[in-house]
mmCIF file of C-alpha atoms in Angstrom:
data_model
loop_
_atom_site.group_PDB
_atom_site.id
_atom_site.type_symbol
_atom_site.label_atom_id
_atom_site.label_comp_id
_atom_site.label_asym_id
_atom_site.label_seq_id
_atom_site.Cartn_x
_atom_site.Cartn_y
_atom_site.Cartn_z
ATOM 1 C CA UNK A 23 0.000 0.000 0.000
ATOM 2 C CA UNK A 24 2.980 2.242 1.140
ATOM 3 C CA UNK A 25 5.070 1.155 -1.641
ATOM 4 C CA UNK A 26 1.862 2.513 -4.289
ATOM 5 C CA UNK A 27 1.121 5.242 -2.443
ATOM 6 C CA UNK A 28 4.901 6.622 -2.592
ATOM 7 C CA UNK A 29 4.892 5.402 -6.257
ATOM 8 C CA UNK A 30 1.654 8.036 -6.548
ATOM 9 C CA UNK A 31 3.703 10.524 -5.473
ATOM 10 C CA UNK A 32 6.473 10.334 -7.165
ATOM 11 C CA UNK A 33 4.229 10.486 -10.333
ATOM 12 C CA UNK A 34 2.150 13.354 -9.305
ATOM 13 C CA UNK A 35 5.848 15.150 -9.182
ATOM 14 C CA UNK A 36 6.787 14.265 -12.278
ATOM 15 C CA UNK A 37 4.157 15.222 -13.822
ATOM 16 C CA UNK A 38 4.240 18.996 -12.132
ATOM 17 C CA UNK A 39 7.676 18.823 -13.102
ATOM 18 C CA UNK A 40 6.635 18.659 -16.584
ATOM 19 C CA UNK A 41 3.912 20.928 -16.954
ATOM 20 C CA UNK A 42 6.022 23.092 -15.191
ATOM 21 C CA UNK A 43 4.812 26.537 -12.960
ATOM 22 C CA UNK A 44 2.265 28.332 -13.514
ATOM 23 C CA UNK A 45 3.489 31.329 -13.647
ATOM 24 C CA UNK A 46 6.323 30.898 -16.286
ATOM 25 C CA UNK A 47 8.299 33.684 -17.130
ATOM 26 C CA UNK A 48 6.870 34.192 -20.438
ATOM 27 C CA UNK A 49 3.979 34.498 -18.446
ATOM 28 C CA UNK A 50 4.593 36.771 -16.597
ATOM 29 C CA UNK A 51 6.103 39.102 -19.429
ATOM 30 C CA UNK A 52 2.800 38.815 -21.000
ATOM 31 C CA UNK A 53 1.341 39.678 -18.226
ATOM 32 C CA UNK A 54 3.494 42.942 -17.647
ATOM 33 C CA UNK A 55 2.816 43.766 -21.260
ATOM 34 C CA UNK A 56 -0.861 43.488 -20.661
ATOM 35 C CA UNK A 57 -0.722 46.321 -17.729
ATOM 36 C CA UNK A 58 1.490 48.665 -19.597
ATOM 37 C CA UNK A 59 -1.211 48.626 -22.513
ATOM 38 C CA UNK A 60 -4.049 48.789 -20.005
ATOM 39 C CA UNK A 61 -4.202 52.139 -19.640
ATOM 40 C CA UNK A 62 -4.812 52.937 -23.382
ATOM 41 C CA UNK A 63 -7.355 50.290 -23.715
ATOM 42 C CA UNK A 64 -9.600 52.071 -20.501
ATOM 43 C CA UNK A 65 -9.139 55.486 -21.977
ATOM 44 C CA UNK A 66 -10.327 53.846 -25.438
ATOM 45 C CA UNK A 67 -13.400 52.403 -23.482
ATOM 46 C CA UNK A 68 -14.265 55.320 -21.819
ATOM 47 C CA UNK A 69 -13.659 57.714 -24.315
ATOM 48 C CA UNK A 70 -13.975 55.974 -27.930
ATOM 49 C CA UNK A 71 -16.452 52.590 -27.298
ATOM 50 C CA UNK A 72 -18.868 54.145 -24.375
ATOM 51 C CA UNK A 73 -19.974 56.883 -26.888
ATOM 52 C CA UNK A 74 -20.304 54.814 -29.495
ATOM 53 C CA UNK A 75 -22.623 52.674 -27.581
ATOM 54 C CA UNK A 76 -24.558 55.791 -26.089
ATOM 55 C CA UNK A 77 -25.220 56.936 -29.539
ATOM 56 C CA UNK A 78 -26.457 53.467 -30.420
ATOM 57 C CA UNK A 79 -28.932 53.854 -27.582
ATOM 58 C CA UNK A 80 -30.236 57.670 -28.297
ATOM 59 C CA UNK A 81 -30.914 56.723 -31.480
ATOM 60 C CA UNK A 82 -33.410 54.095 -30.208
ATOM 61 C CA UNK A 83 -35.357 56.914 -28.033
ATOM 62 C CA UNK A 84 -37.203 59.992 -28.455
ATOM 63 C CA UNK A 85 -34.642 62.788 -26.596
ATOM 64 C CA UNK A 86 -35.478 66.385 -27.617
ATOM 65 C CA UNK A 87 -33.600 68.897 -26.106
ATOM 66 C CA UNK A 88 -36.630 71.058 -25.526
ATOM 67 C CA UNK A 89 -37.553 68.149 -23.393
ATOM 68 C CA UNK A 90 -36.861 66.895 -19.549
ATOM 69 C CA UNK A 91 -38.299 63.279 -20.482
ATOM 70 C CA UNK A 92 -36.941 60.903 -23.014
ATOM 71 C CA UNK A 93 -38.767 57.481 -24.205
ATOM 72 C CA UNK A 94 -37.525 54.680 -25.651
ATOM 73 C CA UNK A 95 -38.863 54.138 -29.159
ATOM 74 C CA UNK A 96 -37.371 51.498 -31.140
ATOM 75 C CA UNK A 97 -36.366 51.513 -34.496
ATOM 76 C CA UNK A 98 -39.031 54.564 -35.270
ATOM 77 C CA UNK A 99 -36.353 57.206 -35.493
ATOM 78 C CA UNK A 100 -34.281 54.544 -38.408
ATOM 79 C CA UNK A 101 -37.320 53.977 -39.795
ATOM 80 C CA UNK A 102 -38.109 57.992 -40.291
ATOM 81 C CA UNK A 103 -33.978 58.285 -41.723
ATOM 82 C CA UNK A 104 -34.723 56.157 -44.763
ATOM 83 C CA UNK A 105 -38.764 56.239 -44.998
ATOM 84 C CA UNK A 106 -39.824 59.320 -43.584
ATOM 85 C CA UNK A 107 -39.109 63.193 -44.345
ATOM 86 C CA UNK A 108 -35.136 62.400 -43.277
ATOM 87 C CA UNK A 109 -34.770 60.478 -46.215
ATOM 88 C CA UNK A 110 -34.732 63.427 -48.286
ATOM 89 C CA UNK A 111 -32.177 64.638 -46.583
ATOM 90 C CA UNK A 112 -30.433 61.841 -45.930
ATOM 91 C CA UNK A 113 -29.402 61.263 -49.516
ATOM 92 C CA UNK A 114 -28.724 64.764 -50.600
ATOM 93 C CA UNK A 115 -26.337 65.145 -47.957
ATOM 94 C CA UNK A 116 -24.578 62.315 -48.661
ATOM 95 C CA UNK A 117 -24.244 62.798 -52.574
ATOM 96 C CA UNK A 118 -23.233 66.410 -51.642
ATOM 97 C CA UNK A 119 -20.575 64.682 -49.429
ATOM 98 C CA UNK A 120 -19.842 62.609 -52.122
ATOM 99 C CA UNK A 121 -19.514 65.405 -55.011
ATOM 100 C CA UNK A 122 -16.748 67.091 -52.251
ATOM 101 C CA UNK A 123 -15.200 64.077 -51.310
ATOM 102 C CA UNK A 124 -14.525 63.406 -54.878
ATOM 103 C CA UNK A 125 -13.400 66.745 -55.714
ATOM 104 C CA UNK A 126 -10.970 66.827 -52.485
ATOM 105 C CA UNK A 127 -9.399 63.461 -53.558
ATOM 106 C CA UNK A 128 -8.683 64.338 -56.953
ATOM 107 C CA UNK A 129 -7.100 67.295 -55.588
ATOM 108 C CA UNK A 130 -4.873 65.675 -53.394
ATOM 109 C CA UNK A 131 -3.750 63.163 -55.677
ATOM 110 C CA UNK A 132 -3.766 64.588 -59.047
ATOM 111 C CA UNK A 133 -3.019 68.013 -57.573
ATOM 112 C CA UNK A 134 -0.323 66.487 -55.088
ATOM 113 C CA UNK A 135 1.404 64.226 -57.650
ATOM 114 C CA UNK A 136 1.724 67.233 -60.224
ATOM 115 C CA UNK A 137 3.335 69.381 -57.896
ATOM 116 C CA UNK A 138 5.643 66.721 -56.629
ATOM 117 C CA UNK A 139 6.444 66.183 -60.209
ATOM 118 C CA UNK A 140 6.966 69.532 -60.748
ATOM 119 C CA UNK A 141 9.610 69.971 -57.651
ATOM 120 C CA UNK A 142 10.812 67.321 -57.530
ATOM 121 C CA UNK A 143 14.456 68.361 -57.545
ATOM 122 C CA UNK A 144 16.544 68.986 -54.399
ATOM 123 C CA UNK A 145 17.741 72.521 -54.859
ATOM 124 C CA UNK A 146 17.580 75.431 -52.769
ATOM 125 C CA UNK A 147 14.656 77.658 -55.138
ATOM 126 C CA UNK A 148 12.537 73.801 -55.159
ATOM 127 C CA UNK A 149 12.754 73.976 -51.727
ATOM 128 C CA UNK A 150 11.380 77.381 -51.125
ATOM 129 C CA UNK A 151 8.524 76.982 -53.713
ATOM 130 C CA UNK A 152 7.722 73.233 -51.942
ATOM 131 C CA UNK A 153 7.665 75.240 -48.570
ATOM 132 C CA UNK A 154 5.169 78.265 -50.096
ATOM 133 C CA UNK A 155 2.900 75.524 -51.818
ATOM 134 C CA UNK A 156 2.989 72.932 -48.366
ATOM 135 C CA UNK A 157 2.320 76.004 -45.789
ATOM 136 C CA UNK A 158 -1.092 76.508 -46.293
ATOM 137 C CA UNK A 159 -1.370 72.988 -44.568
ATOM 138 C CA UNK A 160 -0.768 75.036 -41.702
ATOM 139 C CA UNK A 161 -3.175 77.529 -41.898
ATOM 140 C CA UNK A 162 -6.783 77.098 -39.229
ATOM 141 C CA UNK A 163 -9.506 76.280 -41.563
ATOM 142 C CA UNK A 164 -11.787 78.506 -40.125
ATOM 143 C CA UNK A 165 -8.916 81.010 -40.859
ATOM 144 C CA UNK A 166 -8.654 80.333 -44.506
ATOM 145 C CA UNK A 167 -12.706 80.381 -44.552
ATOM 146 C CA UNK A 168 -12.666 83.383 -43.709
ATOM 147 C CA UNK A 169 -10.337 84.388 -46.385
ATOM 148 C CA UNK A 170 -11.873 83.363 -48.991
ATOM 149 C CA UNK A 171 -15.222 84.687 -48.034
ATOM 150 C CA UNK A 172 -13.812 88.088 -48.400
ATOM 151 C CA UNK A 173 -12.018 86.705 -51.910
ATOM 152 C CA UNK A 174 -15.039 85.227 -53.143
ATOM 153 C CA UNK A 175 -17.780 87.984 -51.916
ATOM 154 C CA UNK A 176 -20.038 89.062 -54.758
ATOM 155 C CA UNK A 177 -20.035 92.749 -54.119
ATOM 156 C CA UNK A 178 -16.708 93.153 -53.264
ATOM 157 C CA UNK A 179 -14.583 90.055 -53.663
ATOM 158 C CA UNK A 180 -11.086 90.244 -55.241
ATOM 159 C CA UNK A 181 -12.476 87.093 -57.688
ATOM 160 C CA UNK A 182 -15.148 88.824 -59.313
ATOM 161 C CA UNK A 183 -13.229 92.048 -59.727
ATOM 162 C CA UNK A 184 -10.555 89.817 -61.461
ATOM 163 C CA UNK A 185 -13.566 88.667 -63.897
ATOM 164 C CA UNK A 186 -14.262 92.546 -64.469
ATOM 165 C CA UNK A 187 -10.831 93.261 -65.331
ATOM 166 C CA UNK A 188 -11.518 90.164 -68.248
ATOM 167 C CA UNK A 189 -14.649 91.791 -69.055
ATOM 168 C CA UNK A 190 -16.717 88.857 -67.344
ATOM 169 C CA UNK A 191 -20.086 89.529 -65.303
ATOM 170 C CA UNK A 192 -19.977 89.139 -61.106
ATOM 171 C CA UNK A 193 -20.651 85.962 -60.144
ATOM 172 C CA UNK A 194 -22.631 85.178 -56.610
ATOM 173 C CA UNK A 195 -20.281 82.742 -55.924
ATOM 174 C CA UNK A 196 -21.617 81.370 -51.853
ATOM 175 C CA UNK A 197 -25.424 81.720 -52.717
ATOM 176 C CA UNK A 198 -26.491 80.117 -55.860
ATOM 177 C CA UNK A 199 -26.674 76.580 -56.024
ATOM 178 C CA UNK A 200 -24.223 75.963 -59.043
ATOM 179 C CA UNK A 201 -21.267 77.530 -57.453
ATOM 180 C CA UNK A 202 -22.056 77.005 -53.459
ATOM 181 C CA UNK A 203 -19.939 73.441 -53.830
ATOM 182 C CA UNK A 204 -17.675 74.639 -56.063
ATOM 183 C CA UNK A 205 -16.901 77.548 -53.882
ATOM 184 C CA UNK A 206 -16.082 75.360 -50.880
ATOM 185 C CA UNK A 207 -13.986 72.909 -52.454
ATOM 186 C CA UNK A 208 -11.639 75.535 -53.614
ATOM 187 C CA UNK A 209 -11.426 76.867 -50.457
ATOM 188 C CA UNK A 210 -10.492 73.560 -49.353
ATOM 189 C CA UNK A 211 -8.854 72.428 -52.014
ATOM 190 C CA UNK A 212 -6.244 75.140 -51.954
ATOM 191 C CA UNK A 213 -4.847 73.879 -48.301
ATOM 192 C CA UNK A 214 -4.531 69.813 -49.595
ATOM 193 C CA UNK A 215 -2.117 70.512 -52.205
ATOM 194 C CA UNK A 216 1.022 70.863 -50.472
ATOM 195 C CA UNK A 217 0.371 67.780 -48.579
ATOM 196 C CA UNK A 218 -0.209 65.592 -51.397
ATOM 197 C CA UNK A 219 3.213 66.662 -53.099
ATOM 198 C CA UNK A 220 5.138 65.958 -49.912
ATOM 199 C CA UNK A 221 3.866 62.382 -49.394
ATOM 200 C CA UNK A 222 4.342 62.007 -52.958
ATOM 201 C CA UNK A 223 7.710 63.272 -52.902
ATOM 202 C CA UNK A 224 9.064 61.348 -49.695
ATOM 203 C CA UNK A 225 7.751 58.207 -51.323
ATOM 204 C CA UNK A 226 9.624 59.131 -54.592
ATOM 205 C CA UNK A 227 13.153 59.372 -52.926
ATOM 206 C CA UNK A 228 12.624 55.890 -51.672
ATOM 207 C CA UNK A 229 12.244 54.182 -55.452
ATOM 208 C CA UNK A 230 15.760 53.082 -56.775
ATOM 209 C CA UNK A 231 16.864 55.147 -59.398
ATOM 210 C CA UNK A 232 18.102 51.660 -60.818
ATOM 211 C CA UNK A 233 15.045 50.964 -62.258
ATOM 212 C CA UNK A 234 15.089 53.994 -64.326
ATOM 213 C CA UNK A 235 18.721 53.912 -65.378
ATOM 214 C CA UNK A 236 17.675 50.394 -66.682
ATOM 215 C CA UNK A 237 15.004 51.924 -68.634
ATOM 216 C CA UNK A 238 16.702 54.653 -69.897
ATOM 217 C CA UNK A 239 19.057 52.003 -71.091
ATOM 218 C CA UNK A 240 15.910 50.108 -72.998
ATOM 219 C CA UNK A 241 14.841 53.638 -74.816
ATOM 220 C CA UNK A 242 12.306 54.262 -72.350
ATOM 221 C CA UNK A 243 10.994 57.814 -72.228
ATOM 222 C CA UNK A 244 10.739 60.118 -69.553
ATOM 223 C CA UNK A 245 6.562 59.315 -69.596
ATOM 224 C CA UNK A 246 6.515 55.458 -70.216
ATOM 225 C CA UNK A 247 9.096 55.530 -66.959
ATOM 226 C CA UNK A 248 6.815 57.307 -64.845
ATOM 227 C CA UNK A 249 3.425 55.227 -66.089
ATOM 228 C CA UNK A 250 5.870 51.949 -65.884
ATOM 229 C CA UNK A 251 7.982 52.743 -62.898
ATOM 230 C CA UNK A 252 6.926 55.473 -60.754
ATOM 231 C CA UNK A 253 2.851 55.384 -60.703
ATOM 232 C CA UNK A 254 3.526 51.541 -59.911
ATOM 233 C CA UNK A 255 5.696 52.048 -57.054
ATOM 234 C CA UNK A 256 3.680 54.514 -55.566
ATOM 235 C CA UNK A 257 0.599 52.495 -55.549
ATOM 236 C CA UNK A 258 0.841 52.057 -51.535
ATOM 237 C CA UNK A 259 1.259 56.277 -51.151
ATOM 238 C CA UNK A 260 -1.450 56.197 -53.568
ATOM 239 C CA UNK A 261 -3.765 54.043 -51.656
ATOM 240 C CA UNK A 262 -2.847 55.673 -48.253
ATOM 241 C CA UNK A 263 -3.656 58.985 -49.672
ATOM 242 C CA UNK A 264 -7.029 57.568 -51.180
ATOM 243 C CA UNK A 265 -8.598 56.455 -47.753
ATOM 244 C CA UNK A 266 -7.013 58.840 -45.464
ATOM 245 C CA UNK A 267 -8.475 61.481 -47.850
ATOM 246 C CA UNK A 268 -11.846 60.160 -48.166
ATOM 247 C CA UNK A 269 -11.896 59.496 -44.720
ATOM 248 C CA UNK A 270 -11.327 63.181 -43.667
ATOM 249 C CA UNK A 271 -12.926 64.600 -46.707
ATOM 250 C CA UNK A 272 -16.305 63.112 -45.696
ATOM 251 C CA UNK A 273 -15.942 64.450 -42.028
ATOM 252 C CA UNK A 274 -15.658 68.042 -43.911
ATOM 253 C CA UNK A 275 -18.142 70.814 -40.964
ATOM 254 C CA UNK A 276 -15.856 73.788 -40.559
ATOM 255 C CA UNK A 277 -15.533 75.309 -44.148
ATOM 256 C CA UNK A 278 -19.237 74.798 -44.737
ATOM 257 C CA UNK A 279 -20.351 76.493 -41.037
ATOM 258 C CA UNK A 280 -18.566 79.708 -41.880
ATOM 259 C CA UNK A 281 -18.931 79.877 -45.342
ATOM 260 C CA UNK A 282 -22.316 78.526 -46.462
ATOM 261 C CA UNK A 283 -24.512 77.422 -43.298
ATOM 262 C CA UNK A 284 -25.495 74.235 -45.288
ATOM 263 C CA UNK A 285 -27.153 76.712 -48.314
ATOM 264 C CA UNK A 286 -28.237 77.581 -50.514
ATOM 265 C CA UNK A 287 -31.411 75.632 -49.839
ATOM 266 C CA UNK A 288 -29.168 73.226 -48.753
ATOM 267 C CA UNK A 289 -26.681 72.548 -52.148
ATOM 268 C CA UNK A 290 -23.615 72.347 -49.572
ATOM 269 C CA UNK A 291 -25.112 70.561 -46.549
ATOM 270 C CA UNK A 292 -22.802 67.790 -45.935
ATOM 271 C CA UNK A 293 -23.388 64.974 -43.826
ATOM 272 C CA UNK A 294 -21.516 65.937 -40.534
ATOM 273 C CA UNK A 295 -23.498 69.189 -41.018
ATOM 274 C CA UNK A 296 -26.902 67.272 -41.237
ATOM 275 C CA UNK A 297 -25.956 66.077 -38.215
ATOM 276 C CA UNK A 298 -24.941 69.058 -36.489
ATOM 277 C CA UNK A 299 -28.693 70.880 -37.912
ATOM 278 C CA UNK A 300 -30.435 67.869 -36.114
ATOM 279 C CA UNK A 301 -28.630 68.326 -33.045
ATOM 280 C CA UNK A 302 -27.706 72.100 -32.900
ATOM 281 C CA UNK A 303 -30.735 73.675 -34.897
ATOM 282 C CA UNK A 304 -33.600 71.377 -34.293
ATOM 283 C CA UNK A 305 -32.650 69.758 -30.868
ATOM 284 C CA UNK A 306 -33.699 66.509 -32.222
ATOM 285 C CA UNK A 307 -30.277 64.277 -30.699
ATOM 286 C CA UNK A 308 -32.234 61.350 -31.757
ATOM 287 C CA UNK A 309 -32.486 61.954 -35.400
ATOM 288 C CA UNK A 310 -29.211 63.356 -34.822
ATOM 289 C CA UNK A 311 -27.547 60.183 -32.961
ATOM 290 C CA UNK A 312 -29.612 57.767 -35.603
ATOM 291 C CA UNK A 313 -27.484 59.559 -38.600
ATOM 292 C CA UNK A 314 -24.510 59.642 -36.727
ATOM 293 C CA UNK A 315 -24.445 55.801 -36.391
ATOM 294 C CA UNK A 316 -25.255 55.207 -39.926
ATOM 295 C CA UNK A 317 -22.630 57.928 -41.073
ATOM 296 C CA UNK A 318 -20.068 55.464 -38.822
ATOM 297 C CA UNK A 319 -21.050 52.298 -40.900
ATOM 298 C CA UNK A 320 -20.723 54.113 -43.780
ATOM 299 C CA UNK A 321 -18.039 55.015 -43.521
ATOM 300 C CA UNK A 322 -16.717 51.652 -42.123
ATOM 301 C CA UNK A 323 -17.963 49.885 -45.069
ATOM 302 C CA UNK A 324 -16.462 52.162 -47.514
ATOM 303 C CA UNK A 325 -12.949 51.625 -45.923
ATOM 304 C CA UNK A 326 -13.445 48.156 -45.497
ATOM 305 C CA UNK A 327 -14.272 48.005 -49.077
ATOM 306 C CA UNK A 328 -11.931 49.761 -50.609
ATOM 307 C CA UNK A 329 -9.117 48.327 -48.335
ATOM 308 C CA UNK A 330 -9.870 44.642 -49.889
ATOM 309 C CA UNK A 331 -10.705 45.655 -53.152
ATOM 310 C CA UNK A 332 -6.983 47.490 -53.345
ATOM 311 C CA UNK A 333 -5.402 45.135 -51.764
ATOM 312 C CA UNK A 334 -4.809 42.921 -54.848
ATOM 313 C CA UNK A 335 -3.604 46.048 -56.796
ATOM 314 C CA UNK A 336 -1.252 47.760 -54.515
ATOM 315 C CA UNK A 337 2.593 47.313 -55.270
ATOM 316 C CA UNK A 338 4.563 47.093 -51.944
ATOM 317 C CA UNK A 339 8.376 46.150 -53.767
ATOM 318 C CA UNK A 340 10.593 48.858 -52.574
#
């Protein structure tokens, strides 16, 4: 009985022995890991996830500002976004998004990329004109709004006294509906540049200039090496460009608060300033937390979206 009992034993300590502590040492550098990075993952939870879900909930009650007592209501404020009056509005803000979105990437890209071309070499004079074209970067938005509300005023704007000088008629520039978009995007637009040609050009030092001196060697011209070579290799500054762009083009509020208010009868009234009328103007934070939640999958989708669908197209060889 003894002689089992002891033979038990020594088993049970060979097996410990194997599995070894608990606590290994790996362990317990995992574990330190975990409490350094614990920090940032409470302030994310308090500050980034807990709103998110609070929206999620106001959009599924009645809360008007105007009011002490809120209700909850269901899906009646989604179903007045895409049935109801809000539907209207829904979609024009978002293909007035849209319209600037588009015109803000193709002037960070095609504007960028042009300029980048343009100064591209390393002299003293290319270095002053790349720091007067990247330096508006710099400049407050609502600063530059400002700006160009005095450059494009109809009355007295430098713009349309530039068109008299041609011998062209004043244009009301901010307050008819043809021109209200425009108007912003330039005003926008002008600010973007800079920072398109500097990604563009720190990505262009990085591509080996054997490639070219190889195809300068096959007769290559100066254009078939950039549409063969350099638009290739700068697929991944490309891409990054494309959703970082998009992503802050569609958040666009500032320029169209101070410049347009969302008008003329509402040509310029972007989605983040939908959502500020609902909240701001009408004291509706339901309908105002219900289009905030669906501007936050749209925006999710479109990024997931255009993340896989590049993926298979992007060029990462250095």
């Amino acid at each position: 009985m003894s002689k089992t009992t002891t033979a038990d034993a020594a088993a049970e300590r060979a097996a410990g022995k194997a599995k070894g502590p608990f606590f290994t040492e790996k362990k317990k550098s995992q574990f330190i890991d975990f409490l350094f990075v614990l920090p940032a993952l409470l302030l994310l939870a308090v500050f980034t996830y807990y709103p998110v879900a609070k929206l999620v909930h106001i959009s599924l009650t009645d809360w008007n500002l105007l009011n002490t007592e809120w209700n909850f209501v269901g899906l009646k404020n989604w179903k007045w976004l895409f049935t109801g009056t809000g539907a209207k509005y829904l979609w024009n803000s978002l293909k007035v998004t849209f319209l600037y979105s588009m015109g803000e990437l193709f002037a960070t890209i095609v504007g960028g990329m042009i300029f980048a071309l343009l100064f591209k070499r390393m002299t003293k004079g290319f270095g002053a004109m790349r720091a007067i074209v990247f330096i508006p970067k710099y400049v407050a938005m609502s600063s530059c709004a400002v700006v160009f509300l005095w450059i494009l005023n109809t009355d007295h704007g430098v713009l349309n006294y530039l068109l008299g000088l041609a011998g062209l008629p004043a244009v009301d520039w901010l307050n008819q509906k043809s021109t209200a978009l425009l108007s912003v995007l330039i005003t926008t637009s002008w600010r973007v540049y800079g920072y398109g040609m500097m990604i563009y050009l720190s990505a262009m030092m990085g591509i080996s200039q054997q490639y070219y001196e190889a195809a300068s060697l096959d007769g290559a011209s100066k254009t078939e090496q950039f549409f063969k070579i350099t638009l290739p290799l700068l697929s991944p500054t490309t891409l990054f460009l494309l959703v970082t762009t998009f992503l802050s083009s569609m958040k666009v509020f500032q320029s169209v608060d101070i410049m347009t208010s969302g008008g003329p009868s509402r040509a310029t009234e972007v989605f983040v300033y939908l959502i500020y009328r609902y909240a701001m103007v009408d004291f509706r934070m339901d309908r105002a937390a219900t289009s905030a939640v669906m501007f936050f999958i749209i925006l999710l989708t479109i990024t997931v979206a255009t993340m896989r669908v590049s993926n298979g197209s992007v060029n990462y060889d250095s």
